[in-house]
Short mmCIF file of C-alpha atoms and ligand atoms in Angstrom, two decimals:
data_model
loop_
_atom_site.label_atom_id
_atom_site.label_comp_id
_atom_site.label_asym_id
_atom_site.label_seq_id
_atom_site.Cartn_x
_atom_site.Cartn_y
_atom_site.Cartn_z
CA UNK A 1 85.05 60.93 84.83
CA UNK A 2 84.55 62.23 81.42
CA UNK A 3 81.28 64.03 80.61
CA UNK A 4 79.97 65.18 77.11
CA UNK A 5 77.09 68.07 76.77
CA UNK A 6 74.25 66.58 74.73
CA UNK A 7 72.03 69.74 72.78
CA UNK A 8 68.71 68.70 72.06
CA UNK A 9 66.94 70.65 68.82
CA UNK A 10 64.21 72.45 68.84
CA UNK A 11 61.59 73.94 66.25
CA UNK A 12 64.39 73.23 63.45
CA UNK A 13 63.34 69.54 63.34
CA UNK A 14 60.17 71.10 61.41
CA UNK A 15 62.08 72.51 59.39
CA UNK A 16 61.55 71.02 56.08
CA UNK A 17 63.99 71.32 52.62
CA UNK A 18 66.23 74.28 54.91
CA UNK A 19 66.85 72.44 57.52
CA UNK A 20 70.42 71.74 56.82
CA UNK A 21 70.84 75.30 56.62
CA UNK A 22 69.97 75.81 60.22
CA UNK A 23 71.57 73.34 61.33
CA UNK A 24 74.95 74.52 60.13
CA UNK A 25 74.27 77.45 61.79
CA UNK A 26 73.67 76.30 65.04
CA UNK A 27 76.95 73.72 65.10
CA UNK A 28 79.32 76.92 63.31
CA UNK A 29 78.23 78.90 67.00
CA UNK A 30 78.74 75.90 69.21
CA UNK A 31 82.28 75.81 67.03
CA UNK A 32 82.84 79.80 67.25
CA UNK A 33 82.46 79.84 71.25
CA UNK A 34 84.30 76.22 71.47
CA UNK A 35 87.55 77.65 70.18
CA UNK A 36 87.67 80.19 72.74
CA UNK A 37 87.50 77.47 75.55
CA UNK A 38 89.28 74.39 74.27
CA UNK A 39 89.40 71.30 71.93
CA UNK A 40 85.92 69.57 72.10
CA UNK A 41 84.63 67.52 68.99
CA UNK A 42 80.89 69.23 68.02
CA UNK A 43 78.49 66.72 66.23
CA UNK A 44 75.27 65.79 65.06
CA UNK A 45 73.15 62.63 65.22
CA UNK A 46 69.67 62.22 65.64
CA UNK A 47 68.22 65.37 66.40
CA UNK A 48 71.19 65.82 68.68
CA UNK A 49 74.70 67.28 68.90
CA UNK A 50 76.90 66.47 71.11
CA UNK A 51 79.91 68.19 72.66
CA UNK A 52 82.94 65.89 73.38
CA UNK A 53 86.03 67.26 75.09
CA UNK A 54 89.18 65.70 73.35
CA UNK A 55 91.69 66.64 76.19
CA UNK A 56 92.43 67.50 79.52
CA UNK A 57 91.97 70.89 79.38
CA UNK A 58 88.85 70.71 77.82
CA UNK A 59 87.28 68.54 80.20
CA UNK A 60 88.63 71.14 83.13
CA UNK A 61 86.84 73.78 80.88
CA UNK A 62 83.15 71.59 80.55
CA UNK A 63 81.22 73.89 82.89
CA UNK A 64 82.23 76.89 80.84
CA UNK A 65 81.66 75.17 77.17
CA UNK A 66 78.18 74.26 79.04
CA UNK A 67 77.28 77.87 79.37
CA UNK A 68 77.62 78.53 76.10
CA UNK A 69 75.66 75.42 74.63
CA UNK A 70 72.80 77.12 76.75
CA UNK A 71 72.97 80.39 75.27
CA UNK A 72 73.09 79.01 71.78
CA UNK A 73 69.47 79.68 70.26
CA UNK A 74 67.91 76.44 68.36
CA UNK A 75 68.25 74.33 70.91
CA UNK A 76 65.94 73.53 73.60
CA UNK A 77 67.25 71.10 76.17
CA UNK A 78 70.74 70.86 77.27
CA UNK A 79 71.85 67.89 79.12
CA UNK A 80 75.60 66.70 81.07
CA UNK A 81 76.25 63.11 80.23
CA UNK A 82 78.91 60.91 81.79
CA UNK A 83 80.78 58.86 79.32
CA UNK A 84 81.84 55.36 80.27
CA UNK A 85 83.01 51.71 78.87
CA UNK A 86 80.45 49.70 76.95
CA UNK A 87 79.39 47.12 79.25
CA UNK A 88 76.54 46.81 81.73
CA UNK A 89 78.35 46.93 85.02
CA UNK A 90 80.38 49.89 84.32
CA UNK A 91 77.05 51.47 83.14
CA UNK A 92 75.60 50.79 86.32
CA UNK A 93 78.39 52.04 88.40
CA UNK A 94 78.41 54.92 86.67
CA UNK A 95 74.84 55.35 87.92
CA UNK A 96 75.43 55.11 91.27
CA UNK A 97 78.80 57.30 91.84
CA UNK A 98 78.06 59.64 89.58
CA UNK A 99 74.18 60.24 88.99
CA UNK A 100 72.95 59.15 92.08
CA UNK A 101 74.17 61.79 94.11
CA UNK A 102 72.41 64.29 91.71
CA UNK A 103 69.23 62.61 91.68
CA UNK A 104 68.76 62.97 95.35
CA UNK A 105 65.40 64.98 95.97
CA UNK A 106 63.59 63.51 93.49
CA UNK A 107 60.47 61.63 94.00
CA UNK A 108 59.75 59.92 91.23
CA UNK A 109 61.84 58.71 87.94
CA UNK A 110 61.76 56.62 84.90
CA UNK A 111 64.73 54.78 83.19
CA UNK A 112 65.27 54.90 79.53
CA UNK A 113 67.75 53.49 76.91
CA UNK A 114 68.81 53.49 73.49
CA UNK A 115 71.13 51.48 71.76
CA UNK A 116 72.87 52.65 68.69
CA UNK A 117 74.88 49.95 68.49
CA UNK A 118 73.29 46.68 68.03
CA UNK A 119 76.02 44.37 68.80
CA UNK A 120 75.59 45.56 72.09
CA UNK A 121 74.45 41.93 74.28
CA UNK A 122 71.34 43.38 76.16
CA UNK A 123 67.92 44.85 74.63
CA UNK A 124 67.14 48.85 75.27
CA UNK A 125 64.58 47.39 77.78
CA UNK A 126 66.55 45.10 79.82
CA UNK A 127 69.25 47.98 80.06
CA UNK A 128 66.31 50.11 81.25
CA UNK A 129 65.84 47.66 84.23
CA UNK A 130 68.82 47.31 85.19
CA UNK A 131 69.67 51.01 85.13
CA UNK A 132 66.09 51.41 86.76
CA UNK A 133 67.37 48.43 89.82
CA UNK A 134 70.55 50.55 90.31
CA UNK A 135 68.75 53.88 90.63
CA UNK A 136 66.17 52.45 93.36
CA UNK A 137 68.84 50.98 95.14
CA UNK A 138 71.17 54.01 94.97
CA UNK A 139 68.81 57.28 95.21
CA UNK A 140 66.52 56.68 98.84
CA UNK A 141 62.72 56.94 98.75
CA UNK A 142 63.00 57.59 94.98
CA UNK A 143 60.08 55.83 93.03
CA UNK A 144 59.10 54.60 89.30
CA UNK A 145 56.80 56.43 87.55
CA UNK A 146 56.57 55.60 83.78
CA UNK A 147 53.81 58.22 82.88
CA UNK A 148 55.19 61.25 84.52
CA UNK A 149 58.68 61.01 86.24
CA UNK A 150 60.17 64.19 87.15
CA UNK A 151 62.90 62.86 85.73
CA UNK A 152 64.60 60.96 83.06
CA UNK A 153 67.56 58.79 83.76
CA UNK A 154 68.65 58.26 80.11
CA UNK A 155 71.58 55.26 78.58
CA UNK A 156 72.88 55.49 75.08
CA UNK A 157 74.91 52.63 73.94
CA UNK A 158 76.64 54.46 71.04
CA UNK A 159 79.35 53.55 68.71
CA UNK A 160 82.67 53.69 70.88
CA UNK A 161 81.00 54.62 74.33
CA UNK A 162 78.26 54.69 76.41
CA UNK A 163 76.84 58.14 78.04
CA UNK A 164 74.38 58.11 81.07
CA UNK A 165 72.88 61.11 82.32
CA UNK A 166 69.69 62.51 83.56
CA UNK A 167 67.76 65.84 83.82
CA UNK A 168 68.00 67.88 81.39
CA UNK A 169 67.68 72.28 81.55
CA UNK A 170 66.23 74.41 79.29
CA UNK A 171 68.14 75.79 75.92
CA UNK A 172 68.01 79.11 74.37
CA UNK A 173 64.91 78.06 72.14
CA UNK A 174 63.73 79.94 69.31
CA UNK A 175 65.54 79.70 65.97
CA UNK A 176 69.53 79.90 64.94
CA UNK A 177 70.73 83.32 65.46
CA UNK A 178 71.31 85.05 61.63
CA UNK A 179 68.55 83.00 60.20
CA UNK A 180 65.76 85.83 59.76
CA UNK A 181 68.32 88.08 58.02
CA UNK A 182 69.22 91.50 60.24
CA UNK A 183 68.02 94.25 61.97
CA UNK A 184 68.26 97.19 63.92
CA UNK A 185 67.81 97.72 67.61
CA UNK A 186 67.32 101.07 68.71
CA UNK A 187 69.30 100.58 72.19
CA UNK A 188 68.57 102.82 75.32
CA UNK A 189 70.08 102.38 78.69
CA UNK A 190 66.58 101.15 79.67
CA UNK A 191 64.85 97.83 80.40
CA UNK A 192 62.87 97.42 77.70
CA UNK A 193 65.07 98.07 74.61
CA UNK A 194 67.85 95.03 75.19
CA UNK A 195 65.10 92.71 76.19
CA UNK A 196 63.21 93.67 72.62
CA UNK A 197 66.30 92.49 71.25
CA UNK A 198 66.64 89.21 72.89
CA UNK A 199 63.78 88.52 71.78
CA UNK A 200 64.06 89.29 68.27
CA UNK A 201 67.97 87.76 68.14
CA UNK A 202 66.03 84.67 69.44
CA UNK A 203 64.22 84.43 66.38
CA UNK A 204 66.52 84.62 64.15
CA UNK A 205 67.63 88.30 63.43
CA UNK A 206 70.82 89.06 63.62
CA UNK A 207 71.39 92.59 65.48
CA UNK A 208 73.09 96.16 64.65
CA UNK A 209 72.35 98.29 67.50
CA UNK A 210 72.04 102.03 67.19
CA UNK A 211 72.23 104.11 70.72
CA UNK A 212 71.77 108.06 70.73
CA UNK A 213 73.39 110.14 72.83
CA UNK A 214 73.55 114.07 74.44
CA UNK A 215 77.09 114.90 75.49
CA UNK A 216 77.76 116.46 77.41
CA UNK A 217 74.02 116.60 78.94
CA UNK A 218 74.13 112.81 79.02
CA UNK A 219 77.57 111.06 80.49
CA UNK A 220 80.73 108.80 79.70
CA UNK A 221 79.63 106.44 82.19
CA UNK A 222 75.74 106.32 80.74
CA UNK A 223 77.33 104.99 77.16
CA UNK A 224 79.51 102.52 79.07
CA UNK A 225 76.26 101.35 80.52
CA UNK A 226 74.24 101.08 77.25
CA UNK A 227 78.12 99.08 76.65
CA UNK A 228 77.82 96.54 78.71
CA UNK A 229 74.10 95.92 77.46
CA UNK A 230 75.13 95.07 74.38
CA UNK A 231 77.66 92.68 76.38
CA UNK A 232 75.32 91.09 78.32
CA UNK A 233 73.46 90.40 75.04
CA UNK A 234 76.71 88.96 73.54
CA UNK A 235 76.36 85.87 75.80
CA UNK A 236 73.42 85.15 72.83
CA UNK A 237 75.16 86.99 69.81
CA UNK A 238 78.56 86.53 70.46
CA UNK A 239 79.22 90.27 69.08
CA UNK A 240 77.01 93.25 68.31
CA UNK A 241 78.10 96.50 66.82
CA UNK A 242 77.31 99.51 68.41
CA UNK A 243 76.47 102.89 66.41
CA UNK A 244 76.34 106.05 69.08
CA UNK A 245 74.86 108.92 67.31
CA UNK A 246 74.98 112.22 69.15
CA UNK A 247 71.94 114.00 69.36
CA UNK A 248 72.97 117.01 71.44
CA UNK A 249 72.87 119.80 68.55
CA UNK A 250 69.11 118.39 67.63
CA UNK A 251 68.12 118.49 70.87
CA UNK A 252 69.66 122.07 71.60
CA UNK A 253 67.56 123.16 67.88
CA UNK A 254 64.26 121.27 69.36
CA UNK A 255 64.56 123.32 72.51
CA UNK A 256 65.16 126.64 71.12
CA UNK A 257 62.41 126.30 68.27
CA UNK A 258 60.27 123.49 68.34
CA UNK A 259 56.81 123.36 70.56
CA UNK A 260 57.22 122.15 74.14
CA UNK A 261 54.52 119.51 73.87
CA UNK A 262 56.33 118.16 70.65
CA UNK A 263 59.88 117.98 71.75
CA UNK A 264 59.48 114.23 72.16
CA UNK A 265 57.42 113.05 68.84
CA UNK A 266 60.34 115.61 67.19
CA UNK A 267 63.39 113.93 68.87
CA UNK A 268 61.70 110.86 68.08
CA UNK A 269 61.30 111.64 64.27
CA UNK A 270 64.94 112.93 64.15
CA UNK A 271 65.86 109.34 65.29
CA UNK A 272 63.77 107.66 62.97
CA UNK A 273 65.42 108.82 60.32
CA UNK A 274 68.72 108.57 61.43
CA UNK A 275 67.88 104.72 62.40
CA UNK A 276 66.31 104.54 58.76
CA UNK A 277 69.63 105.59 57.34
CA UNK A 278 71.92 103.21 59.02
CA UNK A 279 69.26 100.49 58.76
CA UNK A 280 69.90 101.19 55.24
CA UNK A 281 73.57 101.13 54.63
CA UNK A 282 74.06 98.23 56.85
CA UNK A 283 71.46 96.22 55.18
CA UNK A 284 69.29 95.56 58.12
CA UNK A 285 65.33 94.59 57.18
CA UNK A 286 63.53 95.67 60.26
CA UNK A 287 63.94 97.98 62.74
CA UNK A 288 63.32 97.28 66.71
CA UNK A 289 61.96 99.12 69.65
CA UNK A 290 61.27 97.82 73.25
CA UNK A 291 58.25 100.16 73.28
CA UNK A 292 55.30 98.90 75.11
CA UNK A 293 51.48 100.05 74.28
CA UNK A 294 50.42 102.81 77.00
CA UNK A 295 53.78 102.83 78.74
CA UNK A 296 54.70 106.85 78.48
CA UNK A 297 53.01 109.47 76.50
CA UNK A 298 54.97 108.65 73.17
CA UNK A 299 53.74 105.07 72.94
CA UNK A 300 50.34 106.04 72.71
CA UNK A 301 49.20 104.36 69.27
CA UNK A 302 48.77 107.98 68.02
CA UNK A 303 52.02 108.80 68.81
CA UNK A 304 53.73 105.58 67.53
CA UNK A 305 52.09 106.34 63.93
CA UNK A 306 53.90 109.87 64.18
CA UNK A 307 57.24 107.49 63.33
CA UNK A 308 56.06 104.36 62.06
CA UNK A 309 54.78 106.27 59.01
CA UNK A 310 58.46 107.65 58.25
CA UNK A 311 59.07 104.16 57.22
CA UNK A 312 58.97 101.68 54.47
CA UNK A 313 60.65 98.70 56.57
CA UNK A 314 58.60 97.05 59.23
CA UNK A 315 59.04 98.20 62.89
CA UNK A 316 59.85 94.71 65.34
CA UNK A 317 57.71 95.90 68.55
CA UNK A 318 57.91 92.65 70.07
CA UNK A 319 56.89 93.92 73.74
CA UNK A 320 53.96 95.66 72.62
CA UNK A 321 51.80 93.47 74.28
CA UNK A 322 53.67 92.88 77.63
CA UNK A 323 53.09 94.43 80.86
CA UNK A 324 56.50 95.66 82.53
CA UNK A 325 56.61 92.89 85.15
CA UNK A 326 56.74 90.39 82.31
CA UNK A 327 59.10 92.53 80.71
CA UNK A 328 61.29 92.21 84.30
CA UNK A 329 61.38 88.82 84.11
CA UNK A 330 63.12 88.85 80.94
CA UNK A 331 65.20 91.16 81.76
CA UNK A 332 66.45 89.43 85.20
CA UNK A 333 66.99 86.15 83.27
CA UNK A 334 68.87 87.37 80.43
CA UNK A 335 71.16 89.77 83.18
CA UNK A 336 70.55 93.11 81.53
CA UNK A 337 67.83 93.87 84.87
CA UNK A 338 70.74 95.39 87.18
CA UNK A 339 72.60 97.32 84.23
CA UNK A 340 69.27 98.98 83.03
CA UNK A 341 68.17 100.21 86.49
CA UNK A 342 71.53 101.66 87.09
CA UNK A 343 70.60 105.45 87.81
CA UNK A 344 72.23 106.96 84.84
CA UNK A 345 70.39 110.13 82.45
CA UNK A 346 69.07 108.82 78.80
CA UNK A 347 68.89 111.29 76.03
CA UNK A 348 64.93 111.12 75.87
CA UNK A 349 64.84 112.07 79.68
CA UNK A 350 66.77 115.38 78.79
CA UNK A 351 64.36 118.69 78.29
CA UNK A 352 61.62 116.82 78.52
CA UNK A 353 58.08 118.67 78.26
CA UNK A 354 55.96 118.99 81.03
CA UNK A 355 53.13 117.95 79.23
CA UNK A 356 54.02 115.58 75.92
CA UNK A 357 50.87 114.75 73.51
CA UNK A 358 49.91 112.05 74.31
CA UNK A 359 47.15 112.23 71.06
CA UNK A 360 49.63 114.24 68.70
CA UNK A 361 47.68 114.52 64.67
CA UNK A 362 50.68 113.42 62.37
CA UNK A 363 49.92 117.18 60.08
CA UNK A 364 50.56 119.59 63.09
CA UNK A 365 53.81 117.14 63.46
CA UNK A 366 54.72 117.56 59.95
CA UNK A 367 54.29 120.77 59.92
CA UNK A 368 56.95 121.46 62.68
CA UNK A 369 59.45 119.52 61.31
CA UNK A 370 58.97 121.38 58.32
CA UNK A 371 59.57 124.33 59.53
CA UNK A 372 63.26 123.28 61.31
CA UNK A 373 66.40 121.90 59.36
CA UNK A 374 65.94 118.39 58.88
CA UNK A 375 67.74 116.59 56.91
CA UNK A 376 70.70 118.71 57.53
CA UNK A 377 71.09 117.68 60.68
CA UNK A 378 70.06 114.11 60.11
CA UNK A 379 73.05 114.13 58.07
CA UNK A 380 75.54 115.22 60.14
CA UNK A 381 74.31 113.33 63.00
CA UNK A 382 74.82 110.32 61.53
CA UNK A 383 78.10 111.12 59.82
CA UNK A 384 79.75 111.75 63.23
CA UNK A 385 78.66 108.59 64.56
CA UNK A 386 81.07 106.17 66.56
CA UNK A 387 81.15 102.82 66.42
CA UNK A 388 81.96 100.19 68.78
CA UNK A 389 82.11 96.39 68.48
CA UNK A 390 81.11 94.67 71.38
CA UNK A 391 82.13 90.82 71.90
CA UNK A 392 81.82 88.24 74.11
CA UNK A 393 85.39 86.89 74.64
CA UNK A 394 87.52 90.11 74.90
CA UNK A 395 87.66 93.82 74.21
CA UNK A 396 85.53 96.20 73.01
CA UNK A 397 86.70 97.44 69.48
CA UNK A 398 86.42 101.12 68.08
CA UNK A 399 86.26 101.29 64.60
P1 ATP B 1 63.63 101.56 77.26
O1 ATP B 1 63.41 100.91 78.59
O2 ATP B 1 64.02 100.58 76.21
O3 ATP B 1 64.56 102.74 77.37
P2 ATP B 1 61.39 103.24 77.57
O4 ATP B 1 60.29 102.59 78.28
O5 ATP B 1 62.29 104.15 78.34
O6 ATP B 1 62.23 102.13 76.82
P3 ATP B 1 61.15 105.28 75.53
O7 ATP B 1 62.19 106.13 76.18
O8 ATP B 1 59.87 105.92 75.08
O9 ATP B 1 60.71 104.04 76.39
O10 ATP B 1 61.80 104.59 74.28
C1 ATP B 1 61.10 103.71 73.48
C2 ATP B 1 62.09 102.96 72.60
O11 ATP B 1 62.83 103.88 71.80
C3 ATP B 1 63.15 102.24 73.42
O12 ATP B 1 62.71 100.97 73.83
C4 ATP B 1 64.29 102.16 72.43
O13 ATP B 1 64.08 101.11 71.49
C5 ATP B 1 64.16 103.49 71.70
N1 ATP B 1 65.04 104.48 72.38
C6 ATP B 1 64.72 105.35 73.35
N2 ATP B 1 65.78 106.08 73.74
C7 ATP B 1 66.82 105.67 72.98
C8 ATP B 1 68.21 106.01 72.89
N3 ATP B 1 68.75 106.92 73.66
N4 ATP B 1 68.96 105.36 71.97
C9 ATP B 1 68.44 104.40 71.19
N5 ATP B 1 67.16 104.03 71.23
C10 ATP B 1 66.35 104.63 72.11
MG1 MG B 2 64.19 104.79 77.85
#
């Protein structure tokens, strides 16, 4: 039996003289990720696009090309529809082979049809009774329930075919990846920092990521793991590019000369910059941390003003608000959870002080970095960097 995906839109339908814009957006990443799998035909109608398979091959590949509909972000239902002959009794065998069996559990259900093409003998309602007959007969101890059904059984009579299907799951959501412009995600091995930028590629911003280092203090295998990160975060992006700055020398200089208590807010300014730099040449508009208010000492509000006032581009904080358990759940249902807690050192976790500031004044902070080499080694630092291209189908790629 051939099935078709169906993507429903989401907040783009508000979208008012741009809309086109996002649209193309969202069917050129459907496209990208279709050529990878096989030959399906990708088109729009009616606040919908649907995903036809065009050969064998591509039908054998559906559950795969369904995957990647539902990590394409604009779209917020995604739905398998059979496709079948134009005429009522094939419909309706259709509905009980094929959608019956999938419907079992459900308590309660409503029928619903459209018909695109009006030649077609039988009015949207009668084709919803009929449909509705089959289902009752088909589905045991399964009920009608026009106001709230738990689930849709939905007929299209379009142009050449006819597509049944029913339930639909939830899309990506937000807004077409690339459509806010770029920015820069500061990327740790942690939890928080890949969920931050899920969030932010979900609405729109298109991601650079920047990951610091301390070789030989911090490992091989704790870059690969900040690696596949970015990977797992390629299911939304298709490909990220990772800078890895090493920090090692800055944090040797920190240690040797810089207060205990302001190792961190240091380090932390040394990145800053660094991040500012790159943010710059690669033309990202924002920069984004997965810091959390209260978390650890340096994300105190204090100490977050002892970097956000380096800046003159905005700082995305978008878990600022969230309580780690939230923050878990993200992180579980995007797949970065298990990578993050893998037991591997971070560069912030090496020399730490006993006792950070937790209320540093910005003066006392300006006033040690003025008295160590700066932008020096802000420079070199960031003309050493590495970077790697992560992607979704294939290799990694050092440039
Ligand atoms: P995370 O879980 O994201 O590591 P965290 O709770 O450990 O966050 P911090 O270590 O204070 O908090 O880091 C705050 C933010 O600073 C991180 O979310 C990340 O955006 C950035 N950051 C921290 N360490 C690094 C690093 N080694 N490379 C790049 N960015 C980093
Ligand atoms: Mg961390």
């Amino acid at each position: 039996m051939k099935e078709v995906i169906l993507c429903k839109y989401g907040e783009v339908i508000l979208k008012g003289a741009n809309r086109s814009d996002f649209e193309a957006k969202m069917l050129k990443q459907l496209r990208q990720r279709a050529r990878r799998i096989g030959n399906y035909k990708i088109y729009y109608s009616q606040s919908t696009v649907y995903i036809e398979p065009l050969d064998e091959e591509a039908i054998d590949n559906i559950d795969e090309m369904y995957y990647q509909a539902k990590h394409v972000f604009g779209f917020v239902g995604v739905s398998r529809a059979f496709a079948c002959e134009k005429n009522i009794d094939t419909i309706l065998e259709v509905v009980k082979t094929e959608l019956a069996p999938k419907l079992r559990g459900y308590k309660t259900f409503k029928a619903e049809s459209k018909r695109s093409d009006k030649r077609f003998p039988m009015t949207s309602p009668e084709i919803s009774g009929e449909v509705g007959g089959a289902v009752l007969s088909s589905v045991p101890g399964i009920k009608v329930d026009v106001r709230n059904p738990e689930v849709i059984v939905r007929v299209e009579i379009r142009e050449h075919e006819a597509f049944v299907h029913a339930g639909q799951e939830k899309g990506a959501g937000g807004i077409p990846y690339g459509s806010s412009g770029r920015g820069l995600l500061l990327l740790s091995g942690g939890i928080d920092s890949p969920v931050a930028g899920y969030m932010m590629a979900k609405r729109g911003v298109q991601l650079e990521a920047i990951h610091f280092e301390s070789y030989p203090y911090t490992s091989e295998r704790a870059k690969e793991k900040v690696l596949d990160l970015a990977k797992a975060l390629t299911n939304y992006t298709m490909r990220i590019r990772v800078h890895v700055v090493s920090l090692t020398k800055i944090q040797e200089l920190l240690r040797d000369n810089c207060e205990e208590d302001y190792f961190t807010l240091m380090l932390r300014r040394y990145m800053m910059a660094i991040s500012l730099k790159l943010a710059h040449d690669y033309d990202c508009e924002a920069i984004i941390t997965g810091e959390s208010l209260g978390q650890v000492a340096s994300q105190t509000m204090k100490a977050i003003n002892v970097t956000n006032s380096m800046t003159d581009i905005p700082i995305f904080r978008p878990l600022i608000g969230m309580d780690k358990e939230e923050i878990i759940r993200i992180a579980r249902q995007i797949g970065t959870f298990e990578t993050s807690t893998l037991p591997f050192e971070d560069c912030c976790t090496v020399f730490t002080p006993r006792h950070p500031k937790t209320r540093p004044e910005l003066e006392k902070v300006i006033e040690e970095q003025n008295h160590l080499p700066f932008d020096e080694l802000v420079e070199e630092a960031y003309r050493t960097k590495e970077i790697i291209v992560v992607k979704q189908f294939g290799e990694n790629k050092f440039e």
